[in-house]
mmCIF file of C-alpha atoms in Angstrom:
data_model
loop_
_atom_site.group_PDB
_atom_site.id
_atom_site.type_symbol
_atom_site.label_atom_id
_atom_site.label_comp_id
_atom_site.label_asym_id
_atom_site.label_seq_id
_atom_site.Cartn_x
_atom_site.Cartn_y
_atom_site.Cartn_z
ATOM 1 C CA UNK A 247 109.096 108.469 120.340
ATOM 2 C CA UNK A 248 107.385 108.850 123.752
ATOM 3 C CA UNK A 249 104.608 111.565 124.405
ATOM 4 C CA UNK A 250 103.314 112.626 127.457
ATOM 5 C CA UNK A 251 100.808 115.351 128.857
ATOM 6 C CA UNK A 252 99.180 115.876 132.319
ATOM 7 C CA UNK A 253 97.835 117.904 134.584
ATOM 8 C CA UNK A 254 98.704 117.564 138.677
ATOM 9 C CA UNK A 255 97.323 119.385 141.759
ATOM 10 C CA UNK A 256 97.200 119.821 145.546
ATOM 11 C CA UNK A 257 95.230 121.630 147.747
ATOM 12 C CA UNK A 258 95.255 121.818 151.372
ATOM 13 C CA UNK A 259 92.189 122.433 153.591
ATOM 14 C CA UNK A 260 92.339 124.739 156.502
ATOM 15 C CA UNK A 261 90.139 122.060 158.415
ATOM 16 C CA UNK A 262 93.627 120.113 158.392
ATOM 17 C CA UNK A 263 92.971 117.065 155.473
ATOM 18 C CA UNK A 264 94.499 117.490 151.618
ATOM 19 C CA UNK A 265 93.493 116.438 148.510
ATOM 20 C CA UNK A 266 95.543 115.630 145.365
ATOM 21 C CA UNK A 267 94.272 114.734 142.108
ATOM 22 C CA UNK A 268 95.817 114.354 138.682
ATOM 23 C CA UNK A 269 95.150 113.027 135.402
ATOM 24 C CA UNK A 270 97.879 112.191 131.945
ATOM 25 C CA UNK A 271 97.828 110.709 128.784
ATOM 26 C CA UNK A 272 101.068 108.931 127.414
ATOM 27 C CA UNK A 273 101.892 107.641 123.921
ATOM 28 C CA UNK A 274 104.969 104.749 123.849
ATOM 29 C CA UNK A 275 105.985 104.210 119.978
ATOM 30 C CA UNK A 276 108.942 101.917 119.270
ATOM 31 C CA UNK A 277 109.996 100.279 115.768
ATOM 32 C CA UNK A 278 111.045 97.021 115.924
ATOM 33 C CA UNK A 279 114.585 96.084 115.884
ATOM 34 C CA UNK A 280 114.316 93.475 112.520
ATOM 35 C CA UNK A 281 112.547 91.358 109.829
ATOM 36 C CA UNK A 282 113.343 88.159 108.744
ATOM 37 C CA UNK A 283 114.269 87.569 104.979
ATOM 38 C CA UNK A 284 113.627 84.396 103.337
ATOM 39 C CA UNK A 285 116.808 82.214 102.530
ATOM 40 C CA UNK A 286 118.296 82.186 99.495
ATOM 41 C CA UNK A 287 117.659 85.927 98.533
ATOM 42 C CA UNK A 288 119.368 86.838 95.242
ATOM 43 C CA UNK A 289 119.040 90.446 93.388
ATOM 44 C CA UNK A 290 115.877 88.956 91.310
ATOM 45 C CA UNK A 291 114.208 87.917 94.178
ATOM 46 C CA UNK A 292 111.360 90.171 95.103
ATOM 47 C CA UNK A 293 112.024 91.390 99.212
ATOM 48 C CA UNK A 294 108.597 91.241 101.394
ATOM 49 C CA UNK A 295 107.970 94.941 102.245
ATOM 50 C CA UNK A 296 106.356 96.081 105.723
ATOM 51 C CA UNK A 297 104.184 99.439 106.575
ATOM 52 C CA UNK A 298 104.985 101.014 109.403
ATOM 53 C CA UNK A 299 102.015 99.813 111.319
ATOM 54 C CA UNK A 300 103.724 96.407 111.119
ATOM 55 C CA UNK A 301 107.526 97.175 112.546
ATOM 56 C CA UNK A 302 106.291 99.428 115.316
ATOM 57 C CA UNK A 303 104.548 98.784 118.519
ATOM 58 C CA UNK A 304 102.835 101.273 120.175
ATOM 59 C CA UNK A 305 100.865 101.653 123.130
ATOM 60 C CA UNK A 306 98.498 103.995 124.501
ATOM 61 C CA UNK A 307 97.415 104.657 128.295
ATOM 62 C CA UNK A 308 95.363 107.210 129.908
ATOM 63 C CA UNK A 309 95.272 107.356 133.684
ATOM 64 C CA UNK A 310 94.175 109.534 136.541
ATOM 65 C CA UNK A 311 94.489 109.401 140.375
ATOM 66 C CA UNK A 312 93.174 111.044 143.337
ATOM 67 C CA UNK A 313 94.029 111.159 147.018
ATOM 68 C CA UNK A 314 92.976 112.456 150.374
ATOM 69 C CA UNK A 315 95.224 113.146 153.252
ATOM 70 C CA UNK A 316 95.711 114.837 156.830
ATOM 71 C CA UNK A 317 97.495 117.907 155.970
ATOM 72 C CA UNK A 318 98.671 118.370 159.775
ATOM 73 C CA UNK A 319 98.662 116.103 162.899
ATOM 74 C CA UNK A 320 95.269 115.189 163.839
ATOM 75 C CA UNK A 321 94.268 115.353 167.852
ATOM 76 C CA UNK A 322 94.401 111.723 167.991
ATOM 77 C CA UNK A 323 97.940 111.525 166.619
ATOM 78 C CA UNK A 324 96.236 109.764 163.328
ATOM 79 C CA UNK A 325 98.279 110.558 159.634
ATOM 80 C CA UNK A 326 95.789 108.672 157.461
ATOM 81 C CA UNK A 327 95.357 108.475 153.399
ATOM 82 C CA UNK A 328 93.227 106.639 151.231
ATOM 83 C CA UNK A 329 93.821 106.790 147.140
ATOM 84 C CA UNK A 330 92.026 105.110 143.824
ATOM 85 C CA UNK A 331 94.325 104.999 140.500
ATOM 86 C CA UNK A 332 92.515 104.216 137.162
ATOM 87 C CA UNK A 333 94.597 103.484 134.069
ATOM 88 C CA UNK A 334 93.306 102.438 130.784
ATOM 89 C CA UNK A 335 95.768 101.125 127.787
ATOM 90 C CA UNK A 336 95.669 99.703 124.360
ATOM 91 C CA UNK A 337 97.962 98.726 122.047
ATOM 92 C CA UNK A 338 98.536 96.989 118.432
ATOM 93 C CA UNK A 339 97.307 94.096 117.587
ATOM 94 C CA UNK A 340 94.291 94.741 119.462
ATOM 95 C CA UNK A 341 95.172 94.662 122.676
ATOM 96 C CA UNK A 342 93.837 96.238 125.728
ATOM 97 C CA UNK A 343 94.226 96.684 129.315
ATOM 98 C CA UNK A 344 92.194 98.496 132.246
ATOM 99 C CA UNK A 345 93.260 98.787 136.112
ATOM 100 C CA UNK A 346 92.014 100.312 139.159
ATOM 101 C CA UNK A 347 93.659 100.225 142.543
ATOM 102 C CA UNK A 348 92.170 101.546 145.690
ATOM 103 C CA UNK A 349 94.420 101.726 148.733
ATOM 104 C CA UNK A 350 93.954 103.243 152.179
ATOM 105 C CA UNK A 351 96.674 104.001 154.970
ATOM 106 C CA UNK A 352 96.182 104.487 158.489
ATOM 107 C CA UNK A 353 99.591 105.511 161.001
ATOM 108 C CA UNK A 354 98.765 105.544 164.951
ATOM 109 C CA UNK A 355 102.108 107.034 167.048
ATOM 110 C CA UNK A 356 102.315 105.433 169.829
ATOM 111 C CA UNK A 357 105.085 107.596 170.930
ATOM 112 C CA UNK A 358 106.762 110.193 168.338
ATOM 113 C CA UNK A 359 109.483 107.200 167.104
ATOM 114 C CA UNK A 360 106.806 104.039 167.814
ATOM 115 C CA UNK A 361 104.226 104.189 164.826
ATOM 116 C CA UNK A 362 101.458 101.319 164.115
ATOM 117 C CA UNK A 363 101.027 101.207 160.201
ATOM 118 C CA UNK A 364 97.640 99.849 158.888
ATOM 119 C CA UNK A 365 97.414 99.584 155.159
ATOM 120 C CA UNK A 366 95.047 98.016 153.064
ATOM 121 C CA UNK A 367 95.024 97.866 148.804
ATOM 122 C CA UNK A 368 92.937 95.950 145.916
ATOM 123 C CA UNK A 369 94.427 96.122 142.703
ATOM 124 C CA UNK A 370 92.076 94.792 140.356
ATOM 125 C CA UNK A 371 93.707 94.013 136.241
ATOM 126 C CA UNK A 372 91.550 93.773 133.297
ATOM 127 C CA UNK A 373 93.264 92.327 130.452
ATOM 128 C CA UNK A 374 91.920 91.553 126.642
ATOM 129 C CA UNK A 375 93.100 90.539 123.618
ATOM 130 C CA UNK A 376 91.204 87.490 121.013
ATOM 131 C CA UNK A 377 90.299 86.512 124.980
ATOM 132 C CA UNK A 378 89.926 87.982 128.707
ATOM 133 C CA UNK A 379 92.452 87.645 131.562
ATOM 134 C CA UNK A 380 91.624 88.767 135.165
ATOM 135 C CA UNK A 381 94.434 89.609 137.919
ATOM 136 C CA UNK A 382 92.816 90.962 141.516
ATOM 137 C CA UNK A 383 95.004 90.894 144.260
ATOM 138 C CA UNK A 384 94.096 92.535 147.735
ATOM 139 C CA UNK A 385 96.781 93.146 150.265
ATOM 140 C CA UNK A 386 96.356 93.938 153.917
ATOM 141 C CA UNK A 387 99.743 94.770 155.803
ATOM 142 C CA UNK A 388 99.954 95.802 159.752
ATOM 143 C CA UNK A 389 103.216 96.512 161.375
ATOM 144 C CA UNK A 390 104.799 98.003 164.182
ATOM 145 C CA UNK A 391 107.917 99.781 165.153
ATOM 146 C CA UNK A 392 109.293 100.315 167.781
ATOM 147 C CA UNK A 393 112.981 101.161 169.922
ATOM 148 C CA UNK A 394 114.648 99.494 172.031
ATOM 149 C CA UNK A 395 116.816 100.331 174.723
ATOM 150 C CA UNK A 396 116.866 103.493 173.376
ATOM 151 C CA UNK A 397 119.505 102.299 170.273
ATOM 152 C CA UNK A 398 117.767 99.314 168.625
ATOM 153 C CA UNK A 399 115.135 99.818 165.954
ATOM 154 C CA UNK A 400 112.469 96.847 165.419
ATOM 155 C CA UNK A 401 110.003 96.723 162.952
ATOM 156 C CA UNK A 402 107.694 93.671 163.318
ATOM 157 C CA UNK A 403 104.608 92.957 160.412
ATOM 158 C CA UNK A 404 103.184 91.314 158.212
ATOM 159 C CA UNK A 405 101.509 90.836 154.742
ATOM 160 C CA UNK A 406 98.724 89.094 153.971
ATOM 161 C CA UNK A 407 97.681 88.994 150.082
ATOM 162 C CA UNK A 408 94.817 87.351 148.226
ATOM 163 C CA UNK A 409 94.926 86.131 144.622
ATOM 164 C CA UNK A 410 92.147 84.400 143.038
ATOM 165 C CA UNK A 411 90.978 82.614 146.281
ATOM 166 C CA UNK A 412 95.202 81.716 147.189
ATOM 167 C CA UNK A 413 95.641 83.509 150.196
ATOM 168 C CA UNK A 414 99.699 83.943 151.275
ATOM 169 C CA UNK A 415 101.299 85.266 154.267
ATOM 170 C CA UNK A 416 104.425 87.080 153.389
ATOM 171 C CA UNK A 417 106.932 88.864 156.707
ATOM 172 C CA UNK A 418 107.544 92.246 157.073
ATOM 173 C CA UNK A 419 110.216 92.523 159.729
ATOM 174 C CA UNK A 420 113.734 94.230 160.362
ATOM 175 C CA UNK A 421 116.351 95.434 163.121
ATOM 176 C CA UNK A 422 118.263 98.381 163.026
ATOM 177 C CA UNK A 423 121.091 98.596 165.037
ATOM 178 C CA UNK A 424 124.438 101.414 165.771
ATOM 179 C CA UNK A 425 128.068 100.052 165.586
ATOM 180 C CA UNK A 426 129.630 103.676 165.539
ATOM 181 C CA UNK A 427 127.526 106.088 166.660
ATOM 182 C CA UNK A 428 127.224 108.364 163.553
ATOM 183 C CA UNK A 429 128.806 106.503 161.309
ATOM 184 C CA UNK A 430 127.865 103.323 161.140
ATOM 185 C CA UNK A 431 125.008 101.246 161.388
ATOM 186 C CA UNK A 432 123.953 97.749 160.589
ATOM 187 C CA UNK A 433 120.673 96.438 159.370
ATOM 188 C CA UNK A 434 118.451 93.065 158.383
ATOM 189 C CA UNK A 435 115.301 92.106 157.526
ATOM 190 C CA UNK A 436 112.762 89.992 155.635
ATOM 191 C CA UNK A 437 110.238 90.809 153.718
ATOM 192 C CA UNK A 438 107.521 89.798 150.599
ATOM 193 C CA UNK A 439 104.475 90.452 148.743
ATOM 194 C CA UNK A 440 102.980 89.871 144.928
ATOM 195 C CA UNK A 441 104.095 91.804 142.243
ATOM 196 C CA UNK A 442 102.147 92.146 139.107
ATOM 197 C CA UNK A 443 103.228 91.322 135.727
ATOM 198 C CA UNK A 444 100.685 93.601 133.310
ATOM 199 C CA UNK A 445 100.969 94.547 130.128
ATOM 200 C CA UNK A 446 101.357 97.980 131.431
ATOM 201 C CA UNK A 447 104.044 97.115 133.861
ATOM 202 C CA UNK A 448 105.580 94.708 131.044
ATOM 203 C CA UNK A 449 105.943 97.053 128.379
ATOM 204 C CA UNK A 450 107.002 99.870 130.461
ATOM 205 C CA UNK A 451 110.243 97.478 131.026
ATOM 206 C CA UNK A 452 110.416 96.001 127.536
ATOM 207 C CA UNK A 453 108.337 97.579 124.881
ATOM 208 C CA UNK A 454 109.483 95.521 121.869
ATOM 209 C CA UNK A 455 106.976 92.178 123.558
ATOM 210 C CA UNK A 456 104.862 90.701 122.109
ATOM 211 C CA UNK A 457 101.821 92.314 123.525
ATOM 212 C CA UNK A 458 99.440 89.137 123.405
ATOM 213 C CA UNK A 459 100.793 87.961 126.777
ATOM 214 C CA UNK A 460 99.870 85.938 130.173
ATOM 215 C CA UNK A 461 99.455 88.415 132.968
ATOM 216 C CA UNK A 462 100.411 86.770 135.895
ATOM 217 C CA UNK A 463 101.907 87.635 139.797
ATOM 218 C CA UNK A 464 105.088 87.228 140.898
ATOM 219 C CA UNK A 465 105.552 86.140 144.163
ATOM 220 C CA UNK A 466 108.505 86.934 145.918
ATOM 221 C CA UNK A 467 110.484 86.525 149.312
ATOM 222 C CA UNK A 468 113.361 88.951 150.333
ATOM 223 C CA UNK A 469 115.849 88.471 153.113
ATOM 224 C CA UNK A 470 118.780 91.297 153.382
ATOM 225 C CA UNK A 471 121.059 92.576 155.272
ATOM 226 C CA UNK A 472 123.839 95.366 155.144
ATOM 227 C CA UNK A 473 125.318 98.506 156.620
ATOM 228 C CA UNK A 474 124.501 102.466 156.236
ATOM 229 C CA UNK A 475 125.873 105.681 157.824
ATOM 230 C CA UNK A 476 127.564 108.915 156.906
ATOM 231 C CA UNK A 477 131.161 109.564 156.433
ATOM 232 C CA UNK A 478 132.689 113.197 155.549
ATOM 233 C CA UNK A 479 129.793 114.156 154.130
ATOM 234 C CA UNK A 480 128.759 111.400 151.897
ATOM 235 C CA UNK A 481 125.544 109.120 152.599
ATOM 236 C CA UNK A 482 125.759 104.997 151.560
ATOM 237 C CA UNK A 483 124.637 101.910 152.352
ATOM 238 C CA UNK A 484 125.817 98.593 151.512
ATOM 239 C CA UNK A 485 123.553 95.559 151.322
ATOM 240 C CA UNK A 486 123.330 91.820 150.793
ATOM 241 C CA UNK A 487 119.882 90.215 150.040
ATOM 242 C CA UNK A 488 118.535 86.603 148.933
ATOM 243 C CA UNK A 489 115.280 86.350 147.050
ATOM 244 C CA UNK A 490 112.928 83.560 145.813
ATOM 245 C CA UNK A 491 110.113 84.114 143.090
ATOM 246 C CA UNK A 492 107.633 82.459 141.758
ATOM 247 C CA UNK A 493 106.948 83.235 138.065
ATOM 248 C CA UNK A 494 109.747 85.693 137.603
ATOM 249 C CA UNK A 495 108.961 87.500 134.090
ATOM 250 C CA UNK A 496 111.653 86.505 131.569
ATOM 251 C CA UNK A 497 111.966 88.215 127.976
ATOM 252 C CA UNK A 498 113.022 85.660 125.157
ATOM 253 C CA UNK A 499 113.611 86.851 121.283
ATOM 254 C CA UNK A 500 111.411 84.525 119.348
ATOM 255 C CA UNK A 501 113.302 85.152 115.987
ATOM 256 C CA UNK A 502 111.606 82.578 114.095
ATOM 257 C CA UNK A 503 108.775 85.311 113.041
ATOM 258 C CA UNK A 504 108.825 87.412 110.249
ATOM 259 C CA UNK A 505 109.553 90.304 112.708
ATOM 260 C CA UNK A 506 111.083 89.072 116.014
ATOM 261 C CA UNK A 507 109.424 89.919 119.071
ATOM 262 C CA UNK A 508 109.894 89.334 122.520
ATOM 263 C CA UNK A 509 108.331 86.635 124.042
ATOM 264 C CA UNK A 510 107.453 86.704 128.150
ATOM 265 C CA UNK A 511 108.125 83.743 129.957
ATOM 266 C CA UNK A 512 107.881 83.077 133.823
ATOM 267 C CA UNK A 513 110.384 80.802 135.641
ATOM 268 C CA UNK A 514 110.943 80.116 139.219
ATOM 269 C CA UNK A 515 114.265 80.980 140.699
ATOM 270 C CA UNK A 516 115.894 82.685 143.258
ATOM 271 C CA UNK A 517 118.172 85.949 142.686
ATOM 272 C CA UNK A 518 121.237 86.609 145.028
ATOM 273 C CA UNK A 519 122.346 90.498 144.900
ATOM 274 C CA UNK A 520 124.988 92.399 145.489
ATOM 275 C CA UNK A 521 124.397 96.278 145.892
ATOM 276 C CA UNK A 522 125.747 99.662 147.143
ATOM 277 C CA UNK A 523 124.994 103.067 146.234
ATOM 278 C CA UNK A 524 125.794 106.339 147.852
ATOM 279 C CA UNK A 525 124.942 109.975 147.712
ATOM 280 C CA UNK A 526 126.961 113.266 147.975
ATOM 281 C CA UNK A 527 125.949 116.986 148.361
ATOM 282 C CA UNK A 528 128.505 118.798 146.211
ATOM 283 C CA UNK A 529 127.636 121.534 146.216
ATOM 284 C CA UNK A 530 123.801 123.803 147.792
ATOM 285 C CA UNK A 531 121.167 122.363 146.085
ATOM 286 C CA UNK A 532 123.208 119.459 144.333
ATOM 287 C CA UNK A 533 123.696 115.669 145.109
ATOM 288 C CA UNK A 534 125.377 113.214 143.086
ATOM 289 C CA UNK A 535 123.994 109.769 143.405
ATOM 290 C CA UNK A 536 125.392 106.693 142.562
ATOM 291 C CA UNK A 537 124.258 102.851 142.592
ATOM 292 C CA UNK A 538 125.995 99.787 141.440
ATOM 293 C CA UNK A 539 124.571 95.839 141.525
ATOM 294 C CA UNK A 540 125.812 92.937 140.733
ATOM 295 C CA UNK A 541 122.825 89.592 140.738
ATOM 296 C CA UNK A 542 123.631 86.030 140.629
ATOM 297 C CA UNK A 543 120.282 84.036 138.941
ATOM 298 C CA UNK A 544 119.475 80.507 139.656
ATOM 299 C CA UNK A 545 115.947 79.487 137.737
ATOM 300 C CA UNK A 546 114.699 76.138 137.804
ATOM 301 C CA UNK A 547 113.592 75.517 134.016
ATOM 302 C CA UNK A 548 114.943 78.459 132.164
ATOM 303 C CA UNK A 549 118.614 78.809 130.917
ATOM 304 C CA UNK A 550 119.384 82.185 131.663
ATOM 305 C CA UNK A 551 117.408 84.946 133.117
ATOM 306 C CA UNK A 552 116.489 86.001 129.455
ATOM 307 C CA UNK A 553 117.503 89.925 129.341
ATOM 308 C CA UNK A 554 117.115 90.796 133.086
ATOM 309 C CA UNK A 555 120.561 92.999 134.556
ATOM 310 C CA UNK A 556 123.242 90.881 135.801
ATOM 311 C CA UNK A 557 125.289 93.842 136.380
ATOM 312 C CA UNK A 558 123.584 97.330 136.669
ATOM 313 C CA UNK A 559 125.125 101.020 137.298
ATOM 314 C CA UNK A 560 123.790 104.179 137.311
#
């Protein structure tokens, strides 16, 4: 059973800036999908029993947000936004977690199709259970884009992150570029960052894990490549991309406990992917979307990519 409440707002300011603020409370109860019996059960022995504390896992998380915006086009041709989110989450067996995450955007356009993005974000992870885990990770990410020759679309930035005193520079680049003029256009790029593996983020994926857990960042590398356009009608793009992590999250079924849980392992690997997906107005007001991928794991300790999508469709 899932339950979920909130309130959400925006208001916009005739001085030209917006604000939007919200707050929600969520409740995530699943049973577990087994127990373990001890061998050698007859009809006279007597079968260990479980409440339903025991067989479910449930987790609790309150959060709220708030952000400040231009509304319109400032004089200096300035969009700017700067945001905090605050989440804090608990689950059974005594688990909890607490996040905040302060970010603040900046665009300047150069010209009305040559923007230079500023954005900087510190996402700081609390996480306790019979002891404390810390994950703070600041990002600061400038870019530029820019035409070319009037066809030719070039995006050229980067990403710097910080993690407990490792400092990484990840790229943020890509070319966009017109075969058939309306039809068909071809695209690649590379980019990278950290992405964090909470028990919030965890959970929300697999909610049957065991929830005393090592948070830890991924850290990942993307290079792709592909086509989009439009043809009769229908919108879809077709891509090819190569990626490399460090400490990709794995789920394993530990079923030697009395109830089998998942346990969360990190591997390093690389994924190769296969993807398209494409998007058709039927009808006013209605679209049918559609996206298929196929992904080709190749970890460096681990078997398999332990319940991760080779094949996904939706």
């Amino acid at each position: 059973s899932d339950t979920e409440f909130g309130v959400e707002g925006t208001y916009l300011f005739d001085q030209g800036f917006g604000v939007n603020a919200g707050a929600g409370y969520k409740t995530q109860s699943r049973y577990y999908y087994g127990y373990n019996f001890p061998e050698g059960v007859s009809d006279t022995t007597e079968l260990p029993s479980f409440t339903d504390d025991q067989v479910r896992q449930r987790f609790n998380t309150f959060s709220v947000h708030g952000d400040i915006f231009n509304g319109t086009r400032t004089a200096a041709n300035i969009d700017y936004k700067a945001g905090v989110d605050l989440y804090l989450m608990d689950g059974n067996p005594a688990v909890r977690e607490n996040g905040i995450d302060l970010n603040i955007q900046a665009t300047k356009w150069i010209a009305d199709d040559a923007p230079l993005d500023l954005k900087l974000r510190t996402d700081f992870t609390s996480y306790r259970d019979t002891s404390s885990q810390n994950l703070n990770n600041i990002y600061f990410s400038p870019s530029y884009t820019t035409p070319i020759a009037g066809k030719y679309r070039l995006k050229i930035g980067v990403n710097f992150t910080s993690q407990d005193d490792d400092f990484d520079v990840f790229p943020d680049v890509s070319l966009n570029a017109p075969v058939i003029e309306g039809l068909l256009s071809a695209f690649v790029g590379a980019e990278g960052s950290l992405q964090k593996n909470t028990l919030r983020s965890l959970a929300d994926y697999n909610p049957w894990i065991e929830p005393r857990l090592r948070i830890r960042n991924s850290e990942y590398t993307r290079i792709y490549g592909g086509v989009d356009g439009t043809v009769v009608g229908i919108s879809y793009r077709a891509e090819a991309n190569y990626k490399i992590v460090d400490n990709l999250a794995l789920f394993l079924l530990d079923r030697s406990q009395e109830i089998p849980k998942f346990d969360v392992l990190y591997d390093d690997g690389n994924i190769f992917t296969l993807q398209a997906s494409a998007t058709a107005s039927v009808i006013e007001n209605l679209s049918i979307n559609a996206t298929v991928a196929q992904r080709f794991y190749s970890l460096e300790n681990q078997e398999r990519a332990w319940h991760l999508p080779s094949f996904s469709l939706n």
